[in-house]
GROMACS .gro file of C-alpha atoms in nm:
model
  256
    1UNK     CA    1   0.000   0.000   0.000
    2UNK     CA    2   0.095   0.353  -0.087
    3UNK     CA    3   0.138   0.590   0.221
    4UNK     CA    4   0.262   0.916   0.025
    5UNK     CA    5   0.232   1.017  -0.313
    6UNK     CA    6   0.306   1.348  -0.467
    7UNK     CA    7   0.192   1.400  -0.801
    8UNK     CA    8   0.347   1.637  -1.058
    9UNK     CA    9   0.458   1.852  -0.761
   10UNK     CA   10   0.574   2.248  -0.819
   11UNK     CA   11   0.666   2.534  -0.626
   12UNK     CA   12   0.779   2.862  -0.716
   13UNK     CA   13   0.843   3.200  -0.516
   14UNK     CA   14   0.809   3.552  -0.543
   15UNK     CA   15   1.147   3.746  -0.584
   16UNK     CA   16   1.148   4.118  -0.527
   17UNK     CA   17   0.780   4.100  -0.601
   18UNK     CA   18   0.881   4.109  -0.956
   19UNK     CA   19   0.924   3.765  -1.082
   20UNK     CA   20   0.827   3.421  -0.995
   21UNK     CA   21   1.172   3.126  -0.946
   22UNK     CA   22   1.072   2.751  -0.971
   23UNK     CA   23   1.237   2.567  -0.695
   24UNK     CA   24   1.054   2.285  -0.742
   25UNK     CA   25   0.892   2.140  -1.105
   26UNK     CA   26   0.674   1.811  -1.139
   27UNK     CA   27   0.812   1.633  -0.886
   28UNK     CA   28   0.646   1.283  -0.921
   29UNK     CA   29   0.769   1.015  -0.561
   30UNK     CA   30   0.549   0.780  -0.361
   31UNK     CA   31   0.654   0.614  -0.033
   32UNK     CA   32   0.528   0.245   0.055
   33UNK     CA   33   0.364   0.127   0.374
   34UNK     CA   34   0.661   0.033   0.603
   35UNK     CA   35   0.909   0.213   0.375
   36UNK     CA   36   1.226   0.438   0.411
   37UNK     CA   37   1.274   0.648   0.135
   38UNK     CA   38   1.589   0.887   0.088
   39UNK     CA   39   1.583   1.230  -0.117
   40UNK     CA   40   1.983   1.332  -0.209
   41UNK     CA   41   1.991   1.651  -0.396
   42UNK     CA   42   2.262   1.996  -0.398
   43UNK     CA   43   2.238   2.207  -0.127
   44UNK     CA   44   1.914   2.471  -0.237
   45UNK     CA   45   1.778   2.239  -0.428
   46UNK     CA   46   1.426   2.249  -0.218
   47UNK     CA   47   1.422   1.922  -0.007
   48UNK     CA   48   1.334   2.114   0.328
   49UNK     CA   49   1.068   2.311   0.101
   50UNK     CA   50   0.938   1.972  -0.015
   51UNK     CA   51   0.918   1.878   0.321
   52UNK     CA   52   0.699   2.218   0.416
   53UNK     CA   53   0.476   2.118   0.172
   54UNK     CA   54   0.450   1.760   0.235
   55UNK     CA   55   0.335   1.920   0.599
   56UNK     CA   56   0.106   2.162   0.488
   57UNK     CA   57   0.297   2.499   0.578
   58UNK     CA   58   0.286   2.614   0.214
   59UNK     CA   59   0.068   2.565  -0.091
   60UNK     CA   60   0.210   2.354  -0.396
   61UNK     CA   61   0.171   2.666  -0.769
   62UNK     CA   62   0.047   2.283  -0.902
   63UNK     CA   63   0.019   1.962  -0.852
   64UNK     CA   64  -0.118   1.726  -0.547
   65UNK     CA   65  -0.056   1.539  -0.232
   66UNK     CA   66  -0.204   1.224  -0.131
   67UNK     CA   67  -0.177   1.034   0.246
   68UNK     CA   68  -0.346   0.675   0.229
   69UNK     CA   69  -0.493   0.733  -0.153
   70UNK     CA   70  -0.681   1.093  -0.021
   71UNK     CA   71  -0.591   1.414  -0.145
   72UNK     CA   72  -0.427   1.648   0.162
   73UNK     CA   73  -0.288   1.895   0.005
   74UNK     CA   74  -0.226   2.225   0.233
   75UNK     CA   75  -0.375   1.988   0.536
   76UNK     CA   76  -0.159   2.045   0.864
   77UNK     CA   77  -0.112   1.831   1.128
   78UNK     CA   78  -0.116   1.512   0.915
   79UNK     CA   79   0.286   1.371   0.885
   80UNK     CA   80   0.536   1.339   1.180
   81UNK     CA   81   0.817   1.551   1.129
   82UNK     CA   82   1.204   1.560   1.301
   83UNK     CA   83   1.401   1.864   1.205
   84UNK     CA   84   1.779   1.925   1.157
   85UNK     CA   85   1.796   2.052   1.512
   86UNK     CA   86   1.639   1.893   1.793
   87UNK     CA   87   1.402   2.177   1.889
   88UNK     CA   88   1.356   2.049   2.200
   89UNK     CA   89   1.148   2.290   2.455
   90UNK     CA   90   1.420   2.413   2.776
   91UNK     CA   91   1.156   2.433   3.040
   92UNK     CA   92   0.989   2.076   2.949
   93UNK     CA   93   1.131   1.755   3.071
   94UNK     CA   94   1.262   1.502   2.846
   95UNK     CA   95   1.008   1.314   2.896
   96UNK     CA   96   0.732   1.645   2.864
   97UNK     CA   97   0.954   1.674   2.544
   98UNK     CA   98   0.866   1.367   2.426
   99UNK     CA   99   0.476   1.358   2.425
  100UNK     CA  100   0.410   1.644   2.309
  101UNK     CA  101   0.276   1.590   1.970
  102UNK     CA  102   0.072   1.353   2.152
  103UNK     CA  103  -0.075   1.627   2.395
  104UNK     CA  104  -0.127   1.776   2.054
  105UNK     CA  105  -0.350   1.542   1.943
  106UNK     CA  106  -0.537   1.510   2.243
  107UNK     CA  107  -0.416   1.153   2.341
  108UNK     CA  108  -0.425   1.083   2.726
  109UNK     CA  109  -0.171   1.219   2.908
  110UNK     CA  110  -0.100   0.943   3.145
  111UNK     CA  111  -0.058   0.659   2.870
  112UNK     CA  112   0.187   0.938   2.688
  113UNK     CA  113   0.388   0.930   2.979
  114UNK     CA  114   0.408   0.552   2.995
  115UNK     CA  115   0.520   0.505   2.658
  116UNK     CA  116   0.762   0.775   2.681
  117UNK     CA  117   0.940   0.587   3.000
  118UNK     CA  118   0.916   0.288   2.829
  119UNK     CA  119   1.048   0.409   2.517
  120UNK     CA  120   1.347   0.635   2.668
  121UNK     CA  121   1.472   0.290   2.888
  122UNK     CA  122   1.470   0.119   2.535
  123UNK     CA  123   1.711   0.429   2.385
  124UNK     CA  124   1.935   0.432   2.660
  125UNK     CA  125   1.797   0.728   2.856
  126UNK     CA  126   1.673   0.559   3.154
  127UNK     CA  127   1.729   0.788   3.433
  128UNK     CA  128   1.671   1.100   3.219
  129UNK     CA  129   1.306   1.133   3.200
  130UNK     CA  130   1.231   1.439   3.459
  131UNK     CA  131   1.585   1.638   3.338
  132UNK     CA  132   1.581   1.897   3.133
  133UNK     CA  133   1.724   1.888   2.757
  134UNK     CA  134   2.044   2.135   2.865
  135UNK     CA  135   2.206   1.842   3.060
  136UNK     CA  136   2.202   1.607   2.736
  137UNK     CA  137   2.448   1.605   2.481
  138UNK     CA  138   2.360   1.644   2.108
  139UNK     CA  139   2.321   1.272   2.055
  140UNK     CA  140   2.086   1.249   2.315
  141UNK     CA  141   1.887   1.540   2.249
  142UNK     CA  142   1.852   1.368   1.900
  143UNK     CA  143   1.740   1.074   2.046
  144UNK     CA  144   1.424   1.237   2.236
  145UNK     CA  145   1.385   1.414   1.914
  146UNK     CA  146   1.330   1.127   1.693
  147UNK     CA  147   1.083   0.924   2.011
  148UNK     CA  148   0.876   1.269   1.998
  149UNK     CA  149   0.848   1.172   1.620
  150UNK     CA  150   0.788   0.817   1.660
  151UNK     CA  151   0.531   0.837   1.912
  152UNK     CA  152   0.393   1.067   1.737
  153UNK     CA  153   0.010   0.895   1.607
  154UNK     CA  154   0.121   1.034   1.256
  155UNK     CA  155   0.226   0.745   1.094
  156UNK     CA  156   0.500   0.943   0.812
  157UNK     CA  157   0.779   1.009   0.984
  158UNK     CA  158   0.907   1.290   0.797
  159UNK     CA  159   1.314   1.342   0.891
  160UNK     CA  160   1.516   1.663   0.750
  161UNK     CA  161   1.917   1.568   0.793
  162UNK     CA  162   1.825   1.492   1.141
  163UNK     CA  163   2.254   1.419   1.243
  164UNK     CA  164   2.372   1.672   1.026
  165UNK     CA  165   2.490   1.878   1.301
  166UNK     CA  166   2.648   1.595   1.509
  167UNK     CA  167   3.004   1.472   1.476
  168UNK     CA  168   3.121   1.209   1.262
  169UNK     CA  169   3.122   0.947   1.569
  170UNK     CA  170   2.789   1.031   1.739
  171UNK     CA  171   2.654   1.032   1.319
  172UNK     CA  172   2.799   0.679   1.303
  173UNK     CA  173   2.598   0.563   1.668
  174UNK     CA  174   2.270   0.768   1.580
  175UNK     CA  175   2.260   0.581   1.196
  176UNK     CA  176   2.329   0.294   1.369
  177UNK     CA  177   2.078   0.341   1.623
  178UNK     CA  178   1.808   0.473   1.401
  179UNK     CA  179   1.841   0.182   1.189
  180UNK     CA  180   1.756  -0.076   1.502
  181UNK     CA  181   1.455   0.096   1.584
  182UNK     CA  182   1.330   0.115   1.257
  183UNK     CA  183   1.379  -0.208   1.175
  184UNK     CA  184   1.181  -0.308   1.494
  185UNK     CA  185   0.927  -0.073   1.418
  186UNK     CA  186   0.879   0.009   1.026
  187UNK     CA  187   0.733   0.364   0.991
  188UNK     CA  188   0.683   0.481   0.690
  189UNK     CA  189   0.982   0.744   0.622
  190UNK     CA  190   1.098   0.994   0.409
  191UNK     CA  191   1.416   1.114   0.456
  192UNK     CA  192   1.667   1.383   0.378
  193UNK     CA  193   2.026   1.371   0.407
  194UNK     CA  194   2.386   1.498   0.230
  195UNK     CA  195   2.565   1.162   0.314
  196UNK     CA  196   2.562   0.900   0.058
  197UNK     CA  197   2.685   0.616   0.337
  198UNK     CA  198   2.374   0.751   0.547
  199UNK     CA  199   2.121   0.704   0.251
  200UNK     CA  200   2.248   0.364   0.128
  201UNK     CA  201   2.278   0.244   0.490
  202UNK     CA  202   1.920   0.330   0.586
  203UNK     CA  203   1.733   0.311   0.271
  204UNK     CA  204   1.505   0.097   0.084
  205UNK     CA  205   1.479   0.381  -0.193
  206UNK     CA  206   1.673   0.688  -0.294
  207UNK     CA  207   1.572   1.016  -0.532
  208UNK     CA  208   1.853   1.196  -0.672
  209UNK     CA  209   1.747   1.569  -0.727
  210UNK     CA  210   1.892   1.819  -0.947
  211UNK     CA  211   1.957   2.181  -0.893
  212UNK     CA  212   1.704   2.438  -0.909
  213UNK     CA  213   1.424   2.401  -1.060
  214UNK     CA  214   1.433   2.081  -0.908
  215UNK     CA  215   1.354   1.715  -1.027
  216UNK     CA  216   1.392   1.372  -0.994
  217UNK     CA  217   1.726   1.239  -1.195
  218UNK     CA  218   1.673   0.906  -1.083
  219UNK     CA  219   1.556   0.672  -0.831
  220UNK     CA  220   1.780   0.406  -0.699
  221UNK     CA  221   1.666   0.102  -0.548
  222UNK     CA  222   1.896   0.005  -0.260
  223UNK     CA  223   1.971  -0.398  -0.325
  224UNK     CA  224   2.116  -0.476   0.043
  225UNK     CA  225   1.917  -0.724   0.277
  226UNK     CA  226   1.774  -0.620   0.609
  227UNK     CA  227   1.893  -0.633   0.886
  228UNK     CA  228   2.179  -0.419   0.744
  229UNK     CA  229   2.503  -0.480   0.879
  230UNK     CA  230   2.753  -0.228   1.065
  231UNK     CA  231   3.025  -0.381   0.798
  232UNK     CA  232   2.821  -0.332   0.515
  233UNK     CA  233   2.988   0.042   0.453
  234UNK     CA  234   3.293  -0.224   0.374
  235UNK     CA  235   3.144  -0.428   0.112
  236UNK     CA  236   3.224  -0.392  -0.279
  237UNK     CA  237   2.894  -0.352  -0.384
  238UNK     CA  238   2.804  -0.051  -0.117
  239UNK     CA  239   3.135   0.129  -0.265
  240UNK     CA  240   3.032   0.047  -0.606
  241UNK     CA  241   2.705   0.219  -0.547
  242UNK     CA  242   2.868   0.469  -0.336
  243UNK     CA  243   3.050   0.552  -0.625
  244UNK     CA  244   2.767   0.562  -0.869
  245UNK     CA  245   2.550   0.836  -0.647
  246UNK     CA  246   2.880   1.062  -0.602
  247UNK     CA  247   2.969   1.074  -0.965
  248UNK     CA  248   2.556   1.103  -1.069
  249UNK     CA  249   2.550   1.390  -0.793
  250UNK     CA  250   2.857   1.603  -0.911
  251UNK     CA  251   2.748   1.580  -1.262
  252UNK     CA  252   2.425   1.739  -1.141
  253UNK     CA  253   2.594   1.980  -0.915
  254UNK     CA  254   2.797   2.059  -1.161
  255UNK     CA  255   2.484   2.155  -1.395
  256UNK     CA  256   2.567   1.829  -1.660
   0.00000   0.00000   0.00000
């Protein structure tokens, strides 16, 4: 089944009040039930405005969106979303943190609370529940980031370079630790990243985007079994297709 579909998708902007730029132009992707799908595109391209759209906070110049096979276009409130920074609130708890898109929705407070303990023991944060994000490193705020997202009763988990700010070593644990949950859980999710390892690591599907205006080059079916591997970075097929996406993405950097 079909969770996300956008259909000949386009977005331009005003500029100066004077003129109109495409960022975006027919973009045509779907994500499966249980999927993780992975946009790679030039920095600009539009991914984070795809994702804005996708969640309702602007209007599409054309095309359509469609959750479960319904039209949603401009609907809020409808997609979980994780964004590059943690955005965690200072004067909640981690665990206040945590269900709040549930409070959101209206969802019983007490059961929020249950999950969230149960679900912060499970990501290593036992013990952390009624602190406050400033005593957490940027791993672990990253960590209550993505439960507030899965908890969320939004089923599209939508996830914009969510460890692009961390460092190469706490990247390397939070891949390897987003790919355990998901594995145990399979949400559908879209996500954006820069890192090629990151997107054939997690993936089941990659779009390549060009520059502005912005389309799909290709889509690349990642060929690895699951559960992936920690050595599978090592393998000569993941550096063959390593390969492949770097040269396909300077070419389109590169305007070829």
């Amino acid at each position: 089944m079909t969770k996300l579909q956008l259909k000949n998708l386009s977005k331009s902007f005003p500029v100066q009040g004077k003129r109109e730029v495409r960022v975006l132009d027919g973009i045509d992707l779907h994500v499966k039930e249980g999927e993780f799908v992975t946009i790679l595109g030039p920095s600009g391209s539009g991914k984070t405005t795809l994702f804005h759209l996708i969640g309702g906070l602007i209007q599409p110049t054309s095309g359509a969106i469609c959750l479960d096979g319904r039209e949603v276009t401009g609907m809020k409130g409808l997609v979980s979303y994780m964004p590059q920074q943690a955005s965690l609130f200072p004067w909640r708890s981690v665990e206040e943190n945590v269900i709040m898109t549930r409070e959101i929705a209206g969802l019983p407070k007490h059961e929020s609370l249950r999950l969230a303990r149960e679900w912060l023991g499970k990501v290593g944060l036992q013990g952390y529940e009624r602190e406050f994000p400033g005593v957490l490193s940027g791993g672990m705020q990253q960590r209550v980031s993505f439960l507030r997202a899965l908890l969320s009763p939004q089923e599209l988990m939508c996830l914009d370079e969510p460890f692009g700010a961390l460092d190469a070593l706490t990247r390397e644990d939070m891949q390897r630790w987003l790919l355990n949950i998901w594995e145990r859980n399979k949400r559908s999710v879209l996500f954006i990243t820069h890192s090629l390892e990151e997107a054939l690591l997690l993936s089941d599907r990659i779009y390549v985007l060009s520059n502005k205006p912005t389309r799909i080059v290709r889509e690349v079916q990642v060929p690895f079994e699951r559960p992936r591997s920690e050595h599978l970075p090592e393998k000569p097929e993941f550096i063959r297709m390593r390969r492949e996406l770097y040269d396909l993405l300077k070419t389109v950097d590169s305007g070829g």
